[in-house]
PDB file of C-alpha atoms and ligand atoms in Angstrom:
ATOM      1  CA  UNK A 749      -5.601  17.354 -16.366  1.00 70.00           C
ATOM      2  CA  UNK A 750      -3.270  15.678 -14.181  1.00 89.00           C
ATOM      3  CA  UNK A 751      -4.024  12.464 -12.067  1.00 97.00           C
ATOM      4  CA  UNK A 752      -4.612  12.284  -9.045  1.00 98.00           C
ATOM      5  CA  UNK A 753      -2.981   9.298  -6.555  1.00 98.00           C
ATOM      6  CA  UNK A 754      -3.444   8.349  -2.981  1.00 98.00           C
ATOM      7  CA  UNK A 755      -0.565   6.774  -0.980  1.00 98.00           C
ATOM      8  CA  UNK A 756      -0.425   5.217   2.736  1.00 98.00           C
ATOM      9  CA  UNK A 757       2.132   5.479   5.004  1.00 98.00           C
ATOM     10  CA  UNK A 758       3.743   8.131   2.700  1.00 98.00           C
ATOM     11  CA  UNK A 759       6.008  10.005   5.628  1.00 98.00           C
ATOM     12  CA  UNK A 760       8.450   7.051   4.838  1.00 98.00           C
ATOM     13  CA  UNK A 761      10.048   3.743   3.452  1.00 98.00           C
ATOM     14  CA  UNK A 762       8.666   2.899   0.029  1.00 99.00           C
ATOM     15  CA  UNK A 763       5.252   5.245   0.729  1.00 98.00           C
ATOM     16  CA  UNK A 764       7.349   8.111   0.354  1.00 98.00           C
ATOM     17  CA  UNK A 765       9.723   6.885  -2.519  1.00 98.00           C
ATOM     18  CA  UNK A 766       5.579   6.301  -4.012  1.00 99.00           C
ATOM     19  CA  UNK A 767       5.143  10.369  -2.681  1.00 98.00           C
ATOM     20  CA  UNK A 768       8.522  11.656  -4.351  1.00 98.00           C
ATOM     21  CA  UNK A 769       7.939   9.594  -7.282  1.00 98.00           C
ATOM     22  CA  UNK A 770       4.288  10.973  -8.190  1.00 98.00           C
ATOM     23  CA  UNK A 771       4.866  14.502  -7.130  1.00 98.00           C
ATOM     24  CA  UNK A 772       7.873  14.052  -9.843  1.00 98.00           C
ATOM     25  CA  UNK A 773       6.074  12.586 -12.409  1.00 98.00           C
ATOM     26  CA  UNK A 774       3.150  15.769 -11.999  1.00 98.00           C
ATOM     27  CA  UNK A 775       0.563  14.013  -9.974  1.00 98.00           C
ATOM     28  CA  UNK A 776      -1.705  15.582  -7.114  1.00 97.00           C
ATOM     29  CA  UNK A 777      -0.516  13.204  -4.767  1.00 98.00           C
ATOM     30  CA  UNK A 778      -3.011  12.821  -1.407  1.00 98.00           C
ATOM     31  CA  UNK A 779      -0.669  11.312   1.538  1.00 98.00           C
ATOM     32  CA  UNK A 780      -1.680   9.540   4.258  1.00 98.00           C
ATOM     33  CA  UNK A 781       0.391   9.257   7.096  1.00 98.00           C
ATOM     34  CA  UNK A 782      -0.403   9.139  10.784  1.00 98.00           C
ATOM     35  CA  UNK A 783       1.159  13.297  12.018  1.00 97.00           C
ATOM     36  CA  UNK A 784       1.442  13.998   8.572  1.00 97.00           C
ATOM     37  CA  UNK A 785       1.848  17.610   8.685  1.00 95.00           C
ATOM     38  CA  UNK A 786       4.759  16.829  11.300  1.00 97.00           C
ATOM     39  CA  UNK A 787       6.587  14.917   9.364  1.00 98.00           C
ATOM     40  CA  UNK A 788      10.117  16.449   8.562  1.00 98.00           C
ATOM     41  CA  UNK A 789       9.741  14.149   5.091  1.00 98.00           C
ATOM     42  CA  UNK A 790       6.342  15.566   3.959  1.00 98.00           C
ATOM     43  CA  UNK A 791       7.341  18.860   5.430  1.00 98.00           C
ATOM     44  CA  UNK A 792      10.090  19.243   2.836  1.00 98.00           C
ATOM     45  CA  UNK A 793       8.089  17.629   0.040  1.00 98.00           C
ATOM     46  CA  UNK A 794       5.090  20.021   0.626  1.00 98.00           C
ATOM     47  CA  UNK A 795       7.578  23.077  -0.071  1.00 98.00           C
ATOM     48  CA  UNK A 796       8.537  22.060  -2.941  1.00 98.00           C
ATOM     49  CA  UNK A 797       5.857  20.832  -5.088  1.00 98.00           C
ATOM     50  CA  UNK A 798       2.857  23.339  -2.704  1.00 97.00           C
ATOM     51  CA  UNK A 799      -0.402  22.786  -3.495  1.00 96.00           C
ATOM     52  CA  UNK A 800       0.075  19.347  -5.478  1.00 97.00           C
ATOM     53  CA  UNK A 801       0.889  17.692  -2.515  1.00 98.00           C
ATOM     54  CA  UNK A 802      -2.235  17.298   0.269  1.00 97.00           C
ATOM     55  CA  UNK A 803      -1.433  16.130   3.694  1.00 98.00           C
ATOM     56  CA  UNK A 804      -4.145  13.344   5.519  1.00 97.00           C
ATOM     57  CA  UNK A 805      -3.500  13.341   9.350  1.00 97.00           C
ATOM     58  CA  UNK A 806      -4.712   9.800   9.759  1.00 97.00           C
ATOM     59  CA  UNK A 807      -4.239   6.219  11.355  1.00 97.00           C
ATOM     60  CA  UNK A 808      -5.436   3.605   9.614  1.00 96.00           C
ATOM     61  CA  UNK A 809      -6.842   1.669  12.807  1.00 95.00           C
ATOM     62  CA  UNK A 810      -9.325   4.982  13.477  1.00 96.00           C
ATOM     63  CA  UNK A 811     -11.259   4.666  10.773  1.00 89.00           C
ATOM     64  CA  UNK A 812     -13.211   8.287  11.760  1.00 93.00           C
ATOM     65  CA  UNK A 813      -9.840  10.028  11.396  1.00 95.00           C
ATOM     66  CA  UNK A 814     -10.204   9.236   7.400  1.00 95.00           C
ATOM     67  CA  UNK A 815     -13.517  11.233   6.824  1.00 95.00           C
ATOM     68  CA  UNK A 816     -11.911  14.318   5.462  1.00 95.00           C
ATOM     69  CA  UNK A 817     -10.411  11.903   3.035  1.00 95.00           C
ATOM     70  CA  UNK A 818     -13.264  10.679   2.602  1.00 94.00           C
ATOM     71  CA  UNK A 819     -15.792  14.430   2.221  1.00 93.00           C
ATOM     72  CA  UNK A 820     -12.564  14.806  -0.259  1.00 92.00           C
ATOM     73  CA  UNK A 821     -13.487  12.028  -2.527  1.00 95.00           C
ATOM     74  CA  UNK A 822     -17.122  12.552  -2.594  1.00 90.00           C
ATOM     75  CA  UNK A 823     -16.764  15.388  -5.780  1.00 88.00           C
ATOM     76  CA  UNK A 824     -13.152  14.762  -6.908  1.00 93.00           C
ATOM     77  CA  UNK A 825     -11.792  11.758  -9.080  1.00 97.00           C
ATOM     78  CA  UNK A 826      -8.774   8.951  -7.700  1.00 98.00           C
ATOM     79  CA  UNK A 827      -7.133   7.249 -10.585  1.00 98.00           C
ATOM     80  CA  UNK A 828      -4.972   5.249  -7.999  1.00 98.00           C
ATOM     81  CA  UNK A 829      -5.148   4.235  -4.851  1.00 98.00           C
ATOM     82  CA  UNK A 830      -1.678   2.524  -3.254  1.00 99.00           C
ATOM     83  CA  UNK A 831      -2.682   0.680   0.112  1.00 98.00           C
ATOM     84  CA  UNK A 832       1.247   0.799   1.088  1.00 98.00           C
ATOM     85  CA  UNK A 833       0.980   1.263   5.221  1.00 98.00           C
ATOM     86  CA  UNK A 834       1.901  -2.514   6.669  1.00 98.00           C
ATOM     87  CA  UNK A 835       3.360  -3.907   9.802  1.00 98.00           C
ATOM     88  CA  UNK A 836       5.394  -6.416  10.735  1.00 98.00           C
ATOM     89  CA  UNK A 837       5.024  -7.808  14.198  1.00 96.00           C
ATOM     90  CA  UNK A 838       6.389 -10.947  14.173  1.00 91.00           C
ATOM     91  CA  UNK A 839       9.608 -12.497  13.015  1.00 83.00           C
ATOM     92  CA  UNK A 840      10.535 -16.682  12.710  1.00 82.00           C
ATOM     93  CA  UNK A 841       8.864 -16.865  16.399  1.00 79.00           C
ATOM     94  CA  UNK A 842       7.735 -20.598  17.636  1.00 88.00           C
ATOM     95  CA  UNK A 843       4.213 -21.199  16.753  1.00 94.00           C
ATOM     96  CA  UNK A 844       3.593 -21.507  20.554  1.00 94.00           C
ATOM     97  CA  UNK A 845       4.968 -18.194  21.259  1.00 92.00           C
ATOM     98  CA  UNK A 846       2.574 -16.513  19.192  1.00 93.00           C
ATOM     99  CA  UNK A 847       0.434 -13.612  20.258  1.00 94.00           C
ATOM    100  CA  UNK A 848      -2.985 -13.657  19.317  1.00 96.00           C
ATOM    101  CA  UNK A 849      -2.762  -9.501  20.078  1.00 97.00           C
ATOM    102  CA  UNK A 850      -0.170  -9.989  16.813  1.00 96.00           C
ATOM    103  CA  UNK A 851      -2.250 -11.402  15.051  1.00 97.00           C
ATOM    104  CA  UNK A 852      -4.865  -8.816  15.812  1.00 98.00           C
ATOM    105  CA  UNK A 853      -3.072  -6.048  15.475  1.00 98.00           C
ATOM    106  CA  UNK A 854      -1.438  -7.318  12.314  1.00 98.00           C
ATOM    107  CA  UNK A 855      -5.283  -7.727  10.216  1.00 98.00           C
ATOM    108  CA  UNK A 856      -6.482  -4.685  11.752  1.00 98.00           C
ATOM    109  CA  UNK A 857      -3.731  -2.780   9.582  1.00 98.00           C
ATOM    110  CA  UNK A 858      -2.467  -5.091   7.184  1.00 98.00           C
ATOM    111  CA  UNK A 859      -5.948  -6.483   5.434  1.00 98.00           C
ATOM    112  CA  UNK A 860      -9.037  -4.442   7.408  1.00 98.00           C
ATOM    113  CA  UNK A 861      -7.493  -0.814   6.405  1.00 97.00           C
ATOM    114  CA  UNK A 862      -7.035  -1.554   3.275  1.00 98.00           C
ATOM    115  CA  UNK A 863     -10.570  -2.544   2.928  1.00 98.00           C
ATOM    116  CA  UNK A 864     -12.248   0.197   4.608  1.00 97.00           C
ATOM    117  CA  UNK A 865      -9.940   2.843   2.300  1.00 97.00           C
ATOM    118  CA  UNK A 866     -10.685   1.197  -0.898  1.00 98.00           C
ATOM    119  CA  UNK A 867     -14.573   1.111   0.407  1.00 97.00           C
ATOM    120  CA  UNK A 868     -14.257   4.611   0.909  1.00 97.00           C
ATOM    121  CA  UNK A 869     -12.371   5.583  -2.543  1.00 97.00           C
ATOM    122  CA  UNK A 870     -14.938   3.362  -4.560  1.00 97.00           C
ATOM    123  CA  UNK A 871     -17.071   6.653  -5.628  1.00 96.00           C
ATOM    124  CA  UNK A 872     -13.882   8.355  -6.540  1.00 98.00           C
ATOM    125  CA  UNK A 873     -12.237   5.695  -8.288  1.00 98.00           C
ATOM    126  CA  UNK A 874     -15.596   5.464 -10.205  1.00 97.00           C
ATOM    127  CA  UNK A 875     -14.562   8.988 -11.687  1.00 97.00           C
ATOM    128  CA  UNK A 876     -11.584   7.986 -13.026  1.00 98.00           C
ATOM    129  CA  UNK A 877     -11.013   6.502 -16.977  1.00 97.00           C
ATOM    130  CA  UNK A 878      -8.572   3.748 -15.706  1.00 97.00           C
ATOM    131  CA  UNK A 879      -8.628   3.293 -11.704  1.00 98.00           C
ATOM    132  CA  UNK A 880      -6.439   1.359  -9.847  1.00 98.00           C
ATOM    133  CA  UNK A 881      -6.550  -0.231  -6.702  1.00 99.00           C
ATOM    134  CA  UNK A 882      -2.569  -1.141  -5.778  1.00 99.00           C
ATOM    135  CA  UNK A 883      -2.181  -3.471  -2.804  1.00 99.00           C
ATOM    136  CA  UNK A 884       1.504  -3.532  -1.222  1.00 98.00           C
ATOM    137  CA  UNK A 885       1.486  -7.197  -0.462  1.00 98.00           C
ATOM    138  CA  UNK A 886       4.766  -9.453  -0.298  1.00 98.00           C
ATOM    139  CA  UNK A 887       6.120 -13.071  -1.410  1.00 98.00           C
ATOM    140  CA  UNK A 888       5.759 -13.606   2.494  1.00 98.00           C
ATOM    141  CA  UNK A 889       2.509 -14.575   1.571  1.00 98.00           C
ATOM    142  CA  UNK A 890       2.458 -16.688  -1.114  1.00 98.00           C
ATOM    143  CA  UNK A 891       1.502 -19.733   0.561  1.00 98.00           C
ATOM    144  CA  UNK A 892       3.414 -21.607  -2.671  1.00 98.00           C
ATOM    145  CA  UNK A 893       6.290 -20.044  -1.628  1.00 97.00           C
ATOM    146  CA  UNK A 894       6.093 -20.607   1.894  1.00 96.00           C
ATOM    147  CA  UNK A 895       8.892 -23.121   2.871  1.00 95.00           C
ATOM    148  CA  UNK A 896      10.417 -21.819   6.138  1.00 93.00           C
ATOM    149  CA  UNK A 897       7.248 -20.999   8.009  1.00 93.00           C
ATOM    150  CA  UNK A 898       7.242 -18.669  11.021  1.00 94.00           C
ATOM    151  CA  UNK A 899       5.900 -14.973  10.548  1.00 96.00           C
ATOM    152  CA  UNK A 900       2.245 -16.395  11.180  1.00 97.00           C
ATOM    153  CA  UNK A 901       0.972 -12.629  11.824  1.00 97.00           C
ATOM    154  CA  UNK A 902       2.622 -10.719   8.680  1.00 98.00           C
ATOM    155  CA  UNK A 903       2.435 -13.614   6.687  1.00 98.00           C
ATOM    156  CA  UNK A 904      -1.829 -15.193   7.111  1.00 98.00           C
ATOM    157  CA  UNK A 905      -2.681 -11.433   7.018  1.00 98.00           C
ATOM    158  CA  UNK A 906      -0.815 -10.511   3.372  1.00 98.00           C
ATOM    159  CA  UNK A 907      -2.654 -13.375   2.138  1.00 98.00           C
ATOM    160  CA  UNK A 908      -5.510 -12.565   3.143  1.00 98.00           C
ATOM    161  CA  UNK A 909      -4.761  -9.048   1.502  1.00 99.00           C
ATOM    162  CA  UNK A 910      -3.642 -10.985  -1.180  1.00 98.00           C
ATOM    163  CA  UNK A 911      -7.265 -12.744  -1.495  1.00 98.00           C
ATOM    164  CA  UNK A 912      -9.106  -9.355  -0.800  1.00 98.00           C
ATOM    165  CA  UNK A 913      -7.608  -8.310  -4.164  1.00 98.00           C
ATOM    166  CA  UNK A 914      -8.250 -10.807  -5.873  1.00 98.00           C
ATOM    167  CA  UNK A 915     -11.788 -11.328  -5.077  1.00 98.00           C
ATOM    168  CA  UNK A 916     -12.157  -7.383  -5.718  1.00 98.00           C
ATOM    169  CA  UNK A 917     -10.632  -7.648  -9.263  1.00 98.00           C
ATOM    170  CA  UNK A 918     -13.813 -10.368  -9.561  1.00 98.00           C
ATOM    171  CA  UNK A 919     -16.684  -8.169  -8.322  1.00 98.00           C
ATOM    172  CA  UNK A 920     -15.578  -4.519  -9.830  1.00 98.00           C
ATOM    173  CA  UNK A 921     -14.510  -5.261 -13.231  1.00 98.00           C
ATOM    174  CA  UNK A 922     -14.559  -1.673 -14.437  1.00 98.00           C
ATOM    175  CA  UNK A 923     -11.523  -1.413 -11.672  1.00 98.00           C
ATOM    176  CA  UNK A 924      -7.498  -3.239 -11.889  1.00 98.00           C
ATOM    177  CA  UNK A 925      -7.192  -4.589  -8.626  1.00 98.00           C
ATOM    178  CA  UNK A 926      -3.221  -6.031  -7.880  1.00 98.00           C
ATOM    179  CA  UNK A 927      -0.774  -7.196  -5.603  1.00 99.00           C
ATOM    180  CA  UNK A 928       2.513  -6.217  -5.503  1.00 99.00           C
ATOM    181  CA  UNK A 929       6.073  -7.346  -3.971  1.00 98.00           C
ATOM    182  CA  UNK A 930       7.932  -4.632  -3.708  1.00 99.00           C
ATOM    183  CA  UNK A 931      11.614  -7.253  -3.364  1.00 98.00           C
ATOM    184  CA  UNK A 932      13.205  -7.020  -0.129  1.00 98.00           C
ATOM    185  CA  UNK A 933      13.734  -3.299   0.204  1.00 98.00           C
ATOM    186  CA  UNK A 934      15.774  -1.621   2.259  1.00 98.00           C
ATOM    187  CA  UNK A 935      13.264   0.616   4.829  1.00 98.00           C
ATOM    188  CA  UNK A 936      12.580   0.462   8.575  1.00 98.00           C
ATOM    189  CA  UNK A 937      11.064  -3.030   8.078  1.00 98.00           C
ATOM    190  CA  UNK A 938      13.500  -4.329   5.786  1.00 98.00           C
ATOM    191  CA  UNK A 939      16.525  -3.337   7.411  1.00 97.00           C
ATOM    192  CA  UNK A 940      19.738  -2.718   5.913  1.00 97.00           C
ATOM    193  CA  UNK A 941      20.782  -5.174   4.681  1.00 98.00           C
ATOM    194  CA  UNK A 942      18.133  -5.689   2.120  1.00 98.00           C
ATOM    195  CA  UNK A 943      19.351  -6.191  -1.413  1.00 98.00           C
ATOM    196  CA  UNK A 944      17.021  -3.383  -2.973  1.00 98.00           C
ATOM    197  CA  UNK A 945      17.163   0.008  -2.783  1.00 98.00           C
ATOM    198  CA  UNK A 946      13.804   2.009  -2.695  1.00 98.00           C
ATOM    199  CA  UNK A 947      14.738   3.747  -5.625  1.00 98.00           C
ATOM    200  CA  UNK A 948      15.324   0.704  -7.620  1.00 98.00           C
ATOM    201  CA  UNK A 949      12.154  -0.956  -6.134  1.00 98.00           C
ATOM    202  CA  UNK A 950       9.667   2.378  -6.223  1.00 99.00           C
ATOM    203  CA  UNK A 951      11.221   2.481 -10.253  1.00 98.00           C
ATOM    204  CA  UNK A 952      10.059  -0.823 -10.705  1.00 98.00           C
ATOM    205  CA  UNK A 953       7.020  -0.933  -9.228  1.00 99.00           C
ATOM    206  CA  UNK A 954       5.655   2.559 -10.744  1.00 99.00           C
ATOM    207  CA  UNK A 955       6.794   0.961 -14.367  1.00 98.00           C
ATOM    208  CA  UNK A 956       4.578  -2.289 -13.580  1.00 98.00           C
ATOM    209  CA  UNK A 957       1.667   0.147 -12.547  1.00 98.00           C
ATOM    210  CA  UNK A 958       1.775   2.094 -15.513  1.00 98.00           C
ATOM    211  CA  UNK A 959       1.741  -0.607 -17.739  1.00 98.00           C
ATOM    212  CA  UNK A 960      -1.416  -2.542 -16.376  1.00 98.00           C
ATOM    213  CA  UNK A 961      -4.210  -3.136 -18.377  1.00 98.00           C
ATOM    214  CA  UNK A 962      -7.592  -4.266 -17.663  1.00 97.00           C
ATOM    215  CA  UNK A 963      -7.012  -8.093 -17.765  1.00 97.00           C
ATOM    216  CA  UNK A 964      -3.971  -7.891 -15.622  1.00 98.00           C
ATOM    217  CA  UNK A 965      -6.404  -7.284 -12.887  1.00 98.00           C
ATOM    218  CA  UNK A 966      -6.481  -9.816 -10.056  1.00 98.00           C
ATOM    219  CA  UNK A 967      -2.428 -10.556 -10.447  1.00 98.00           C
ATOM    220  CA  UNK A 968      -0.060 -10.793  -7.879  1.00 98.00           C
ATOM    221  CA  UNK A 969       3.424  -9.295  -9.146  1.00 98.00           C
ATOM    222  CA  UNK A 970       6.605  -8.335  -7.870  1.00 98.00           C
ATOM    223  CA  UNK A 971       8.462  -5.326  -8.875  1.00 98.00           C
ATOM    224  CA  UNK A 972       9.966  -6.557 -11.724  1.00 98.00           C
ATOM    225  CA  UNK A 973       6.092  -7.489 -13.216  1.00 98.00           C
ATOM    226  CA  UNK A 974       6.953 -10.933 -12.968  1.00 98.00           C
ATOM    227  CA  UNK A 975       3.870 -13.140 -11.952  1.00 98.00           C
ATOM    228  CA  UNK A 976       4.091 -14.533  -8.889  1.00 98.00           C
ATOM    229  CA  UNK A 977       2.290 -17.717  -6.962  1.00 98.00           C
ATOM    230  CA  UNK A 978      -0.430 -17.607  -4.787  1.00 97.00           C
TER     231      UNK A 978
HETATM  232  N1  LIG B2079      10.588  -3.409   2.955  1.00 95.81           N
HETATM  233  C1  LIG B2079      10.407  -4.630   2.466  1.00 95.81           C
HETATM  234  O1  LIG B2079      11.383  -5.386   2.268  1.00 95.81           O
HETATM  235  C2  LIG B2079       9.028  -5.111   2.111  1.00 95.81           C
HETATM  236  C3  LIG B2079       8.928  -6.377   1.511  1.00 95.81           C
HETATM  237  C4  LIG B2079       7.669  -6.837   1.152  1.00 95.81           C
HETATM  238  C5  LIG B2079       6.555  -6.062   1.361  1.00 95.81           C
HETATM  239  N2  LIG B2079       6.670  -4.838   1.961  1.00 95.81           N
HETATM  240  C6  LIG B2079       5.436  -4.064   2.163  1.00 95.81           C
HETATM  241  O2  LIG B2079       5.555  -2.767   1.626  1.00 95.81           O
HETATM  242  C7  LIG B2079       4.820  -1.820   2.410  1.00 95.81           C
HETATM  243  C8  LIG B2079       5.726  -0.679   2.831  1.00 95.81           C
HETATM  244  O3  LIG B2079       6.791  -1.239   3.565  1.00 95.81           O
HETATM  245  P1  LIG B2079       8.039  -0.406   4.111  1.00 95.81           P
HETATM  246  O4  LIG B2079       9.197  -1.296   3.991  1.00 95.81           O
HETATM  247  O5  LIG B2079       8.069   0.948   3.505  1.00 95.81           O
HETATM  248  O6  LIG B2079       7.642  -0.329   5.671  1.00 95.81           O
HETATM  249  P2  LIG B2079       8.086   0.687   6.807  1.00 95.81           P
HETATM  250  O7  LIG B2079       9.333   1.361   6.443  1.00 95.81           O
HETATM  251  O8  LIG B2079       8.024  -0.087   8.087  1.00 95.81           O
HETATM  252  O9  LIG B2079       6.891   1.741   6.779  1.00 95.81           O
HETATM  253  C9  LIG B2079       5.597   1.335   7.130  1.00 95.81           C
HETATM  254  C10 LIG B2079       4.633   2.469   6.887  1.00 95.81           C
HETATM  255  O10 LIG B2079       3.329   2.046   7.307  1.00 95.81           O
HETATM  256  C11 LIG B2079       2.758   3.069   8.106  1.00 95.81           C
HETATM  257  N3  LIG B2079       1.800   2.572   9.095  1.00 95.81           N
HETATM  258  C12 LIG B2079       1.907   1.485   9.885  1.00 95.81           C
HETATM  259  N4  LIG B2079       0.846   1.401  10.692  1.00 95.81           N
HETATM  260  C13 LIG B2079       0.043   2.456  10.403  1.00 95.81           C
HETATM  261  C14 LIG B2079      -1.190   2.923  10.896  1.00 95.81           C
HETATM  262  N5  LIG B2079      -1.853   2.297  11.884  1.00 95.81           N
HETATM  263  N6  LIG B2079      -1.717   4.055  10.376  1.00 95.81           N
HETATM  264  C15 LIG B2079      -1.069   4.728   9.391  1.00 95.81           C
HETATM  265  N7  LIG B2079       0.117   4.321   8.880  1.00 95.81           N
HETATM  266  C16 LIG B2079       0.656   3.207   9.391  1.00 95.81           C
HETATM  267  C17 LIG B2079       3.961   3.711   8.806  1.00 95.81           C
HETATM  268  O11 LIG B2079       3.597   4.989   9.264  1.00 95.81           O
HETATM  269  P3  LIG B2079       4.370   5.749  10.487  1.00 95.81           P
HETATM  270  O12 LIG B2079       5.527   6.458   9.827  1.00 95.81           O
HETATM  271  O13 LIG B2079       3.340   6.668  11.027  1.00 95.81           O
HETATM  272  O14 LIG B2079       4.798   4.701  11.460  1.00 95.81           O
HETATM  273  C18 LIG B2079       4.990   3.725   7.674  1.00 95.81           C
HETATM  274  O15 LIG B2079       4.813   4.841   6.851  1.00 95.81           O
HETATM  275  C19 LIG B2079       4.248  -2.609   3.593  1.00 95.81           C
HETATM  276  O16 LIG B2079       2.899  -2.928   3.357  1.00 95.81           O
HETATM  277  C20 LIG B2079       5.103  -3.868   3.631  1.00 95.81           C
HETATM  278  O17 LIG B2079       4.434  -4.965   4.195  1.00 95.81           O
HETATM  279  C21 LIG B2079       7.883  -4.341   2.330  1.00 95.81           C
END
């Protein structure tokens, strides 16, 4: 039987290099993106591969308009959940010249949707022989790494993602919780003149996926599976 995967923000950037690469690799793939079924991207995908791909209609800050994803998940199995959808709000502002509605807006999609999904998925997960819970987090939040500061909105709420995951790795042991970096990709929010290509990112971050096992969970890793610092 083939397994089943759940991706946010799948209409672009590295959610749909996730969408492509599942529907590829024989997946049902369940995408999540806000006008889904007007998306030109999903659109395109959905002819191709039919009734393997399902379309979600949802944003993440309206938690009511995930219940059919939800009624979904109350009979059928989710081997793997990727929490991809993120913002980023702020750039290497002043700390003065920070907006607490950035800030806001920033946890309300970047740590509290992932939450409420993954509360949502837990019965489905629960069906599956090897669920996975895949955060898209970022070095931007390693507060090791942090030596340039700025980015107080993207970068407090990643690592608070980041902490979500790990505490959720502690209390549901029969999941793998991890974090992942995908590099510094070239999508909307990376720009162009990232280094990585989603193709060489989504390759890389599919293979570390695969590979987990059970005491991997609670990592944070970049695409390349290298360990990275808190
Ligand atoms: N690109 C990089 O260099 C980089 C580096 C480190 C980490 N990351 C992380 O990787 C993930 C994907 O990044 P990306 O580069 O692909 O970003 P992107 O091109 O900006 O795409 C962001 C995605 O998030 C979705 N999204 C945002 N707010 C949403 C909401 N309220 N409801 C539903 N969907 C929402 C967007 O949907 P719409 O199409 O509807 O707007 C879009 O599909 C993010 O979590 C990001 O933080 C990226």
């Amino acid at each position: 039987m083939s397994q089943t995967v759940c991706i946010t923000g799948a209409a672009r950037g590295l959610g749909l290099g996730y969408t492509e690469h599942y529907l590829e690799a024989g997946w049902q793939v369940l995408a999540v993106a806000r006008k889904a079924k007007e998306k030109d991207s999903l659109k395109k995908l959905a002819q191709k591969y039919g009734s393997r791909l399902e379309l979600f209609d949802a944003d993440l800050t309206n938690h009511e308009t995930l219940l059919p994803l939800k009624k979904c998940w109350e009979s059928q199995p989710l081997d793997l959940l990727i929490n991809n959808a993120g913002i980023l709000l702020d750039g290497h502002a002043e700390f003065e010249k920070l907006r607490l509605d950035t800030l806001r807006e920033s946890f309300e999609v970047n740590v509290i949707a992932p939450v409420a999904l993954t509360q949502m998925a837990l019965p489905a997960l629960q069906k599956s022989k090897k669920p996975v819970v895949a955060m898209m987090s970022t070095l931007m939040a390693s507060i090791a790494d942090n030596a340039s500061g700025g980015y107080y909105a993207y970068r407090s709420s990643k690592t608070a993602l980041n902490m979500v995951t790990r505490s959720l790795a502690n209390d549901c042991p029969w999941l793998i919780a991890i974090a992942l970096h995908p590099g510094w990709v070239q999508t909307d929010m990376g720009g162009a003149q990232a280094p990585t290509s989603v193709t060489e990112s989504i390759q890389g971050l599919t293979r570390v996926i695969a590979g987990l096992k059970a005491d991997d969970s609670g990592q944070f890793r970049n695409f390349k599976g290298q360990t990275l610092p808190w």
